[in-house]
Coordinates of C-alpha atoms and ligand atoms in Angstrom, one line a residue:
X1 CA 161.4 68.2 106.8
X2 CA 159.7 68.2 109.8
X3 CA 160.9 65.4 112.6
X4 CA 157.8 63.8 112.6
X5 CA 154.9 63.3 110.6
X6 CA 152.5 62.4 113.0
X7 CA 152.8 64.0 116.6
X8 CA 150.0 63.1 118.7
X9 CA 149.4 64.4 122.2
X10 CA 148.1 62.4 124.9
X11 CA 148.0 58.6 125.0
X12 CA 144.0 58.1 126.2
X13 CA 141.4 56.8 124.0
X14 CA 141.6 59.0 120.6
X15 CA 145.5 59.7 121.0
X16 CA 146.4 55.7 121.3
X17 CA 144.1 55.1 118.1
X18 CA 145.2 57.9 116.4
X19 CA 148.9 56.7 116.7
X20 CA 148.4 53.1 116.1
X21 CA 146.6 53.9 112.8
X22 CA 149.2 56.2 111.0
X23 CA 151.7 53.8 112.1
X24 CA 150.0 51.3 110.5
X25 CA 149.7 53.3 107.3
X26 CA 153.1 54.1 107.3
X27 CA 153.9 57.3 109.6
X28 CA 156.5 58.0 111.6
X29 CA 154.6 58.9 115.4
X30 CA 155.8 60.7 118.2
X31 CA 152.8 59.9 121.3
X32 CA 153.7 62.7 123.6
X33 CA 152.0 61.9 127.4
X34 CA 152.0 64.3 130.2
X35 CA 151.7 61.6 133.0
X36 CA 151.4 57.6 132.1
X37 CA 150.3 56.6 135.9
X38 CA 148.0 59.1 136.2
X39 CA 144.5 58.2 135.0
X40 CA 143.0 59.1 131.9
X41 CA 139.3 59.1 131.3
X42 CA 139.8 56.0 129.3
X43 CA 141.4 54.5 132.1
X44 CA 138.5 55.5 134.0
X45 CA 136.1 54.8 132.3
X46 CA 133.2 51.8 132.1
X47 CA 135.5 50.8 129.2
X48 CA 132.5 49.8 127.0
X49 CA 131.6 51.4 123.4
X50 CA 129.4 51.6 120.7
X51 CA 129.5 50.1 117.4
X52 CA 127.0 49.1 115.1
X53 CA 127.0 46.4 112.5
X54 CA 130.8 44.8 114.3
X55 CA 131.4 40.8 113.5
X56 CA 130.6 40.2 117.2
X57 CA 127.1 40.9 116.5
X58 CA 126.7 39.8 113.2
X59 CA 127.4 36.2 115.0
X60 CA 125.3 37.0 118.4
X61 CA 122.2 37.5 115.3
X62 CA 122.0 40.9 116.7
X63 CA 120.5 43.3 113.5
X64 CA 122.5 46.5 113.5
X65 CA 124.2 49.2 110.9
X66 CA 125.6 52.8 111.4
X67 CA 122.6 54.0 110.0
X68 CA 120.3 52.5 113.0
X69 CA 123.3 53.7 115.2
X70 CA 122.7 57.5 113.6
X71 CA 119.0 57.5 113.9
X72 CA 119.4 56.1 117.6
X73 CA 121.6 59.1 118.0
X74 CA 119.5 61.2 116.5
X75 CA 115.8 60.6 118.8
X76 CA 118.5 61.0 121.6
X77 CA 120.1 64.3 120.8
X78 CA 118.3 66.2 118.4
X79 CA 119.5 68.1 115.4
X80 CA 122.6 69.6 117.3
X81 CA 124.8 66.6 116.3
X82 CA 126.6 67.5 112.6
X83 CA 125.4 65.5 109.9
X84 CA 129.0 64.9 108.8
X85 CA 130.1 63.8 112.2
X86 CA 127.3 61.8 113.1
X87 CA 128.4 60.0 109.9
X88 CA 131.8 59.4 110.3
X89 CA 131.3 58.5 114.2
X90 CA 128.6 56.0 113.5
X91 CA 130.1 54.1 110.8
X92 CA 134.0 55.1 112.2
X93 CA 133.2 53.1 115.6
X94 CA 132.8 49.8 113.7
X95 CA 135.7 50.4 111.6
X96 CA 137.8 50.5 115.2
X97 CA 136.0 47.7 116.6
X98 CA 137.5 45.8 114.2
X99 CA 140.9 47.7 114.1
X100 CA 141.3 47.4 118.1
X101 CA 140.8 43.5 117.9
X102 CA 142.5 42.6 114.1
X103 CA 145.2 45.8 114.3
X104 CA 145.7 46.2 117.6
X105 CA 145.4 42.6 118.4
X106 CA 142.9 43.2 121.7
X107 CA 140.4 41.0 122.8
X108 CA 136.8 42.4 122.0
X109 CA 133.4 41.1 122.5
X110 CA 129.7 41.9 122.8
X111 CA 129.1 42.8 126.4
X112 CA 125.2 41.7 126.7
X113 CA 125.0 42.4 130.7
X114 CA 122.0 45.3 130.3
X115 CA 120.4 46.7 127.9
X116 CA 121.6 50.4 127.8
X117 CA 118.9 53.1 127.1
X118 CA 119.4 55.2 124.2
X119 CA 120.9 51.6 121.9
X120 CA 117.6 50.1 120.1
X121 CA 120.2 47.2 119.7
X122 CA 122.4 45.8 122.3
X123 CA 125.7 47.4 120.4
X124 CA 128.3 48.0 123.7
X125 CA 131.7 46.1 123.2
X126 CA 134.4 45.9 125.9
X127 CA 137.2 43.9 126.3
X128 CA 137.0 40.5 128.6
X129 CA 137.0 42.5 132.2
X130 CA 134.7 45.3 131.3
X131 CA 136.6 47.9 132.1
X132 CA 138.6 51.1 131.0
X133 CA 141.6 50.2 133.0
X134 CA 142.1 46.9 131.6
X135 CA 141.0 48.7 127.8
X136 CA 143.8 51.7 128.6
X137 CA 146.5 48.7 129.8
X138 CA 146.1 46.7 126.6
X139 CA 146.2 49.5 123.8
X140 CA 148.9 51.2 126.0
X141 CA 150.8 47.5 125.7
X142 CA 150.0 47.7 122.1
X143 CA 150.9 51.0 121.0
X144 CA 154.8 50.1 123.1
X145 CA 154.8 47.2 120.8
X146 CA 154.6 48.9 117.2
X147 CA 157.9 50.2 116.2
X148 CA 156.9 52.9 114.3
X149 CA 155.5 55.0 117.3
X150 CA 157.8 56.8 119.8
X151 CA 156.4 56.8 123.2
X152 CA 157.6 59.8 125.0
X153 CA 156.1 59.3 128.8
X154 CA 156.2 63.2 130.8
X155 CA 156.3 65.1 127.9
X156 CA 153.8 67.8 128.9
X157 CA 152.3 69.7 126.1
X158 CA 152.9 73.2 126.4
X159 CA 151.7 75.5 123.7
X160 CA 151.0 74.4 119.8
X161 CA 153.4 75.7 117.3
X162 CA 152.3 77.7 114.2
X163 CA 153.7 79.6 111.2
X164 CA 150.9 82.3 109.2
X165 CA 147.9 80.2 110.8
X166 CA 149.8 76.3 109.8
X167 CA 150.3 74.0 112.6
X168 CA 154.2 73.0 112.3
X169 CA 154.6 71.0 115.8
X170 CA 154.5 71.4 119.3
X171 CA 156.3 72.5 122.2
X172 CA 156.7 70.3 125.0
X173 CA 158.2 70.2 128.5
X174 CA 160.5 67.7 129.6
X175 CA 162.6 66.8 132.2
X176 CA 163.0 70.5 133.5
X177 CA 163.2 71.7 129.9
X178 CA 161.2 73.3 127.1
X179 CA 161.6 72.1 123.1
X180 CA 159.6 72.3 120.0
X181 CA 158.9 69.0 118.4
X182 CA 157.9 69.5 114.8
X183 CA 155.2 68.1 113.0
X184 CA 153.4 68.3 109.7
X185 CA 150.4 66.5 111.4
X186 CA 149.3 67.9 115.7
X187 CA 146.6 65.3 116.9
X188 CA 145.4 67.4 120.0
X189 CA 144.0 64.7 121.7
X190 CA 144.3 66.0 125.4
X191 CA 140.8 65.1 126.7
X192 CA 137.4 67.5 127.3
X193 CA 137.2 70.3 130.1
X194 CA 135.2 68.5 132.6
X195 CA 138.4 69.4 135.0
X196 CA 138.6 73.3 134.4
X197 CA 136.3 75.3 136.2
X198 CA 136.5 78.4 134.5
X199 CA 135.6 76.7 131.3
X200 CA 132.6 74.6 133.2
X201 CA 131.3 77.9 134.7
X202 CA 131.4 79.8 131.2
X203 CA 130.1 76.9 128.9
X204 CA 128.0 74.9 131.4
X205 CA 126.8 76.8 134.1
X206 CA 124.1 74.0 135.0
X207 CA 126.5 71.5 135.8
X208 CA 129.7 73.8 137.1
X209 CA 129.3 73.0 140.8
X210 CA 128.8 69.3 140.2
X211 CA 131.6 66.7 141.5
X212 CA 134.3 65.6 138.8
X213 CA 135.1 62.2 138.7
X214 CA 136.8 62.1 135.3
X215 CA 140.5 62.9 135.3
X216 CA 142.2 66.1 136.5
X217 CA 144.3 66.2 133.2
X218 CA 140.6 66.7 131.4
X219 CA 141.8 70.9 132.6
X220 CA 140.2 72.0 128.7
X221 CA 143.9 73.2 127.8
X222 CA 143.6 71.7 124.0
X223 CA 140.4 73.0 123.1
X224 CA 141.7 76.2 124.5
X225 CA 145.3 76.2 122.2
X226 CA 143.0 75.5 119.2
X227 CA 140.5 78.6 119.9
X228 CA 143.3 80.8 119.6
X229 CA 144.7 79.6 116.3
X230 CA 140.5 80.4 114.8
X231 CA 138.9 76.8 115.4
X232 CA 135.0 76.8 116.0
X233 CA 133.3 75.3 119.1
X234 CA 130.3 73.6 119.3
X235 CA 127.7 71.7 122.1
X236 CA 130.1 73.1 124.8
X237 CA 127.3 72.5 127.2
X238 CA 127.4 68.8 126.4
X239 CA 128.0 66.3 128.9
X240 CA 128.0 63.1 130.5
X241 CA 126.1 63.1 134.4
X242 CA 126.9 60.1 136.6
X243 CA 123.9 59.3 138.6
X244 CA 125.5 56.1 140.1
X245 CA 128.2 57.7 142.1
X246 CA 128.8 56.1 145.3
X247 CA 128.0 58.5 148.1
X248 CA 130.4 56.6 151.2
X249 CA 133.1 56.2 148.8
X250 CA 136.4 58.8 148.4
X251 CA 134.9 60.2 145.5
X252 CA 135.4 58.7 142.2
X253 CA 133.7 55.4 143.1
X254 CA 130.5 54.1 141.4
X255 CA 128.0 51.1 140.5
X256 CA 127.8 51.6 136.8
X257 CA 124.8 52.2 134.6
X258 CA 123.7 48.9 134.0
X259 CA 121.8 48.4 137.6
X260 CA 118.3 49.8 136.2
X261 CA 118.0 48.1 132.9
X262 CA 118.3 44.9 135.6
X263 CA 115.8 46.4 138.0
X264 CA 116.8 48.5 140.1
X265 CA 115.2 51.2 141.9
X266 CA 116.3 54.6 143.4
X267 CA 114.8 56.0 146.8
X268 CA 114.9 59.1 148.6
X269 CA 115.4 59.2 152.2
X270 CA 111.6 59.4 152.9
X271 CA 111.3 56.1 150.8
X272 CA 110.2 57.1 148.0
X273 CA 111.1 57.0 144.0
X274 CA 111.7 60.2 142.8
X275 CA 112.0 59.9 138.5
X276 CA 111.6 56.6 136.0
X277 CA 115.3 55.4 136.7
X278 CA 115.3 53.8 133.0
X279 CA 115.5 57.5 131.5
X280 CA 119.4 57.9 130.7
X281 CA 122.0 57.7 133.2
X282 CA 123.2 61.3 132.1
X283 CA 119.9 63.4 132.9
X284 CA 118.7 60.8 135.4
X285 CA 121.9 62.5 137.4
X286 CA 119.9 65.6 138.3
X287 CA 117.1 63.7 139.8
X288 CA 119.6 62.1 142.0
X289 CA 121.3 65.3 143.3
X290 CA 117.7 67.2 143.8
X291 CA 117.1 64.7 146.4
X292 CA 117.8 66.6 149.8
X293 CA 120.9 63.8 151.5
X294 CA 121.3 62.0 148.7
X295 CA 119.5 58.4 147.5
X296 CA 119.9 55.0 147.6
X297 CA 119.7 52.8 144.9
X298 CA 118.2 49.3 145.4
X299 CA 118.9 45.7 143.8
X300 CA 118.4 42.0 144.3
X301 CA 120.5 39.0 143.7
X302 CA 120.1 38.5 140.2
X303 CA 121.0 42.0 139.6
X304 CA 124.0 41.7 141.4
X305 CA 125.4 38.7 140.0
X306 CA 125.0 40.6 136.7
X307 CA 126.6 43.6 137.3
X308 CA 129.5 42.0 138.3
X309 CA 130.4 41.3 135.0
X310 CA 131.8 45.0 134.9
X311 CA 134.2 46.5 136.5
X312 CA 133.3 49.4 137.8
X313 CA 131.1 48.1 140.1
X314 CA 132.9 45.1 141.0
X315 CA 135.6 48.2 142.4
X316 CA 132.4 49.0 144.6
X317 CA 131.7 46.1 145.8
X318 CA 135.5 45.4 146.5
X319 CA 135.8 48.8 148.3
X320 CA 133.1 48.1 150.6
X321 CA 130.6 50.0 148.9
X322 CA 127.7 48.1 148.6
X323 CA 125.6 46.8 150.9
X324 CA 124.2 43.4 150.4
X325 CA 121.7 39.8 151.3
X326 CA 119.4 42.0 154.1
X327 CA 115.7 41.7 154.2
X328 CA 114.1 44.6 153.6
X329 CA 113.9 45.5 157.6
X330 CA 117.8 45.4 157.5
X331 CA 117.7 47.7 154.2
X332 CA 115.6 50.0 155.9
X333 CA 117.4 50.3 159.2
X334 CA 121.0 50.3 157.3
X335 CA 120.0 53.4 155.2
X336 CA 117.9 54.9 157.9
X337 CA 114.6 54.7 155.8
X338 CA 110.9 54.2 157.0
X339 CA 110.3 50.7 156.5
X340 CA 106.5 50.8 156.3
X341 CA 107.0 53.9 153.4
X342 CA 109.9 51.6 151.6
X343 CA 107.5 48.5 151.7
X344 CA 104.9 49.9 150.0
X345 CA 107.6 51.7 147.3
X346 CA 109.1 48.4 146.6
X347 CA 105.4 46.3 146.8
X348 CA 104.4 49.0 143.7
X349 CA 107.7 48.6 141.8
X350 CA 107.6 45.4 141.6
X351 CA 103.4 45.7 140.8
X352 CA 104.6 48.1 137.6
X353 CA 107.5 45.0 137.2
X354 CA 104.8 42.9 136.9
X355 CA 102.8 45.1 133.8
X356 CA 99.9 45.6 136.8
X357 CA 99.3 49.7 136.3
X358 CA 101.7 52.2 134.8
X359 CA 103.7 53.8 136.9
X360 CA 103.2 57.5 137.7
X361 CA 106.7 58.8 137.2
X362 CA 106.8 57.0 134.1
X363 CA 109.2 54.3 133.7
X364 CA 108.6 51.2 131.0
X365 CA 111.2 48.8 131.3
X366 CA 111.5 47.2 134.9
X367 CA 113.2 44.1 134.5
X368 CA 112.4 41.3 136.7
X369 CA 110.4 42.5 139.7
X370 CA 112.2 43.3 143.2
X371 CA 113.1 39.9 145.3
X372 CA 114.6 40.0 149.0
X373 CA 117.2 39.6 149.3
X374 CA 118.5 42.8 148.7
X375 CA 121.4 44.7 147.7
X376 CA 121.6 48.6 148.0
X377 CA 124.5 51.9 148.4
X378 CA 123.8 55.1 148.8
X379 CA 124.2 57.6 145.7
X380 CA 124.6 61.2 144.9
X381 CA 125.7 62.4 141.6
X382 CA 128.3 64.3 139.5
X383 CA 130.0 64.9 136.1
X384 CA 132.0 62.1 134.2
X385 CA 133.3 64.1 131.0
X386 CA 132.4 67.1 128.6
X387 CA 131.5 66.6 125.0
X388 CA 132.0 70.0 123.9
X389 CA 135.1 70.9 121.8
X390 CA 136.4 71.8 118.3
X391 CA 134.4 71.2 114.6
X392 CA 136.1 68.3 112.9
X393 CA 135.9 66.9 109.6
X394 CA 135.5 63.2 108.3
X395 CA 139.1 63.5 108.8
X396 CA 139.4 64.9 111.9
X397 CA 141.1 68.1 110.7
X398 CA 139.9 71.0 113.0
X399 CA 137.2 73.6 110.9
X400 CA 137.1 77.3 111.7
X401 CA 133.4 78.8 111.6
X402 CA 134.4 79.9 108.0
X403 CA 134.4 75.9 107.2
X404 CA 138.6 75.9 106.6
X405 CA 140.8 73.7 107.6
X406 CA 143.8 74.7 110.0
X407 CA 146.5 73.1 108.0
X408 CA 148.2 70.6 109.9
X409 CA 146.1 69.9 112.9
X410 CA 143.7 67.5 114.2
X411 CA 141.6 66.8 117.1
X412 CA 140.1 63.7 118.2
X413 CA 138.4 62.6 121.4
X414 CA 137.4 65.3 124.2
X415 CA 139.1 68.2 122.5
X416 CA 136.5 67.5 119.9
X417 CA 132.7 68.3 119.3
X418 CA 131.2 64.7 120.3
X419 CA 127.7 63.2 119.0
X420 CA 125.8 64.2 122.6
X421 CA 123.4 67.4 121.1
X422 CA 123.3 69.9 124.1
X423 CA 122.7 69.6 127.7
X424 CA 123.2 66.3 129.4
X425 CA 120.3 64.7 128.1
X426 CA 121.7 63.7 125.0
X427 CA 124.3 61.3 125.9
X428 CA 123.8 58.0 125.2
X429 CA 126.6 54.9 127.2
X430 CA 129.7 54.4 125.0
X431 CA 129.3 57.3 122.5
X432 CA 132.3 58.7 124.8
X433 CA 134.5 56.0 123.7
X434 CA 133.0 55.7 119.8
X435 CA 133.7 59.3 119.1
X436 CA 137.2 59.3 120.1
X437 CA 138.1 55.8 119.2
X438 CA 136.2 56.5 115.4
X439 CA 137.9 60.2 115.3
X440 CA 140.9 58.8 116.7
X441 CA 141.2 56.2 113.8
X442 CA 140.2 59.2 110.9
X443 CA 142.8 61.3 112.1
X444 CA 145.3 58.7 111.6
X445 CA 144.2 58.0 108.4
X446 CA 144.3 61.7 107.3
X447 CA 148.2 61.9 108.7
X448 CA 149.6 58.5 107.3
X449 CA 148.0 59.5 103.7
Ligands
LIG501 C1 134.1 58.0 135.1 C2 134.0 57.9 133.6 C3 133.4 56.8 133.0 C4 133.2 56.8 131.6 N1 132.7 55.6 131.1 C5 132.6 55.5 129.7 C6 132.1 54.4 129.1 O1 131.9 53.3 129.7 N2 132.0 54.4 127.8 C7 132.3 55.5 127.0 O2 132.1 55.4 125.8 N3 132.8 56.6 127.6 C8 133.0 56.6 128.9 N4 133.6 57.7 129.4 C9 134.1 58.8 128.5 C10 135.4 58.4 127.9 O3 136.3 58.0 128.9 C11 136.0 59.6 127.1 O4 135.1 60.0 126.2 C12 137.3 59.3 126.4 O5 138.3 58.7 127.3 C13 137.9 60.5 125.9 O6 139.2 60.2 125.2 P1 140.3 61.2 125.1 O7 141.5 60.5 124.4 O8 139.8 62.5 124.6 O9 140.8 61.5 126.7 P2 141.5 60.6 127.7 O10 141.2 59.2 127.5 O11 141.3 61.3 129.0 O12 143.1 60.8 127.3 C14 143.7 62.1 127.4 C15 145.2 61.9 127.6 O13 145.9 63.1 127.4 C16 146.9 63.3 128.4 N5 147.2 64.8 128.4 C17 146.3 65.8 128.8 N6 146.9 67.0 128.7 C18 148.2 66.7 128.2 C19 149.3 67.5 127.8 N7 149.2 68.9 128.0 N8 150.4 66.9 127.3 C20 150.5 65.6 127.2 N9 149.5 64.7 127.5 C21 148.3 65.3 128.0 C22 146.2 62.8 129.6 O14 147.1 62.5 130.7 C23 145.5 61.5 129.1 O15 146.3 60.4 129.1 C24 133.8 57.8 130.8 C25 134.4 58.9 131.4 C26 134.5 58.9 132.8 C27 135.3 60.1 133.4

């Protein structure tokens, strides 16, 4: 009998739910982490997701199902998403809504601080602070609190065990040594590939010279292990752009997606918008890094009291990042732009704010229009995380092109095939988060059966 029946590798967003779920049905867990303190891309994240039809907006009055959620999906990212998976994510992501918050006992709500494009519904939940490092604290507290799951902190994954194409454990390296842990169930849940440039240049060549931000442990290892036991890939060229990234900062800083759906606009350094900043954050991130010396992205008061709901751009604003309360003579001279040029760009946003003319590059939802005073960073661009990886099932057992099942293993999060179609433009805010935490939740349910 093998020592465990549930061994899950990495502790981010799919492995915790993953864990915490076949514990709850029963399963003894082994959760297998390479590095605790360092940051995963849950930790990093904007720690809001998707779910559609939750109890939180059932009482807000806010109309939703997984079916609206699918169809949203769909308009985003075409016919690339599986049916199958498109299913079990959309109607899996309120099922762990309401496991993080009954199960795992966290506090969730309805963040309603912007309207993200992509959601014909306001649908992103987070926990009280808005962010992934107080998410990743609070199911890391909760997964050390169930007794059924063996935390194992820098247990680095090594190589997956197999016998005649079955997945019987894992081997890991600990404390200076090498062992096999045995399994019936792996749940490869090591995050995407957005760290490994080999894999970037071979699968996404349009984005392979693009700044990482997401975590260096994101090195595409997992998806690699499974590829050589026979497991499909699919939408390897998927992924998340960050056009928000914070251009003075040390590199992983940024202001968060919310800032256009409350006004904002973006400038060049001739003064000038360049693209309809309310397109999605992920392929608005190509505009930004076309712009010769980057762009600055411009707010106002009312903005900025909003955004600080969330926490990645309070972590701006508390690094110094943002720039803030000028007139628009100050804004000018801070970012070294021509005033005269800038007055006229912000005099026609805030026309188009107004519903006086469309506006040439496009954009249809402005917000409230422009007010001095102003807020404003400068921006440049780079990659968050891949959504490329392995075909699942509805249970999160990993499919070989032939359709098969590798006995005994399971894949959840990053490692897996997410519901982002191809290219960047397909991404939609919190899908990150609702694939793995929905995947996360069906693998557990296919090892604690
Ligand atoms: C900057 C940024 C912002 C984001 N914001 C959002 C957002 O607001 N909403 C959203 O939905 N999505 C967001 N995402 C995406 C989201 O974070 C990911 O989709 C999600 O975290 C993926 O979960 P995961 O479990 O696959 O990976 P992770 O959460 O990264 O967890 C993987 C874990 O595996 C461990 N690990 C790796 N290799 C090994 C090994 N060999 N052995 C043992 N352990 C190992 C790692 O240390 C890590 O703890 C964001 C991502 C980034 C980078």
């Amino acid at each position: 009998m093998a020592d465990w029946d549930l061994a899950v590798v990495g502790a981010g967003a799919a492995g915790m739910l993953g864990a915490l779920r076949a514990e709850a049905g029963g399963a003894r867990v082994v959760l297998l982490e390479r590095d605790a303190d360092a940051s995963s891309n849950l930790a990093l994240s904007g720690g809001l997701f998707s779910a559609a039809g939750s109890r939180w907006q059932q009482a807000a009055g806010v109309e939703d199902s997984p079916a609206r959620f699918a169809a949203d999906i769909r308009e985003k990212a075409g016919r690339a998403v599986p049916p199958p998976l498109l299913r079990r994510v959309t109607e899996g992501a309120r099922e762990a809504a309401h496991f993080l918050a009954d199960v795992a006992g966290l506090p969730i709500h309805l963040s309603r601080t912007a309207h993200f494009p992509g959601h014909s519904a306001p649908r992103l939940h987070a926990t009280p602070a808005e962010s992934g490092t107080e998410l990743c604290a609070l199911l890391r507290d909760a997964v050390r609190r169930r007794p059924g799951i063996t935390w194992m902190d820098g247990a680095d994954a090594t190589a997956l065990l197999a016998q005649q194409g079955q997945v019987t454990g894992v081997e890991v390296s600990a404390g200076g040594t090498r062992r096999p842990v045995a399994a019936t169930w792996v749940l490869l849940a090591t995050g995407g590939f957005g760290g490994g440039v080999e894999l970037r240049a071979r699968h996404m060549p349009e984005a392979a010279g693009a700044l990482h931000i997401g975590s260096a442990a994101s090195d595409g290892r997992g998806i690699g292990w499974m590829q050589q036991l026979g497991a499909a890939l699919d939408c390897m060229d998927a992924y998340q752009g960050q056009p928000h990234l914070c251009r003075e900062g040390r590199g992983g800083e940024r202001l968060g997606a919310a800032l256009p759906a409350l006004g904002a606009v973006m400038v060049n350094l001739a003064g000038r918008r360049f693209a309809a900043e309310d397109m999605g954050p992920s392929e608005l991130t190509a505009h930004v890094l076309a712009q010769a010396g980057g762009a600055v992205e411009i707010w106002d008061a009312a903005a900025q009291d909003a955004a600080l709901r969330q926490g990645p751009f309070r972590a701006a604003v508390e690094a110094g990042l943002v720039w803030g309360r000028g007139d628009l003579s100050a804004l000018a001279e801070r970012f070294g732009l021509p005033e005269q040029v800038l007055a006229q760009t912000l005099a026609d946003a805030a026309g188009f704010a107004r519903g006086e003319g469309a506006d040439p590059l496009g954009r249809l939802r402005w917000g409230a229009p422009l007010a001095a005073p102003f807020f404003a960073a400068a921006i440049t661009g780079g990659l968050a995380h891949t959504q490329g990886g392995v075909l699942v099932d509805a249970g999160a057992r990993v499919l070989r092109p032939d359709g098969g099942a590798i006995p005994g293993l399971l894949a959840a999060g990053g490692t897996a095939c997410g519901v982002s179609g191809r290219g960047a433009a397909g991404y939609v805010p919190g899908n990150g988060l609702a694939q793995s935490f929905a995947l996360g939740l069906a693998a557990g349910a296919t090892a604690a059966r």
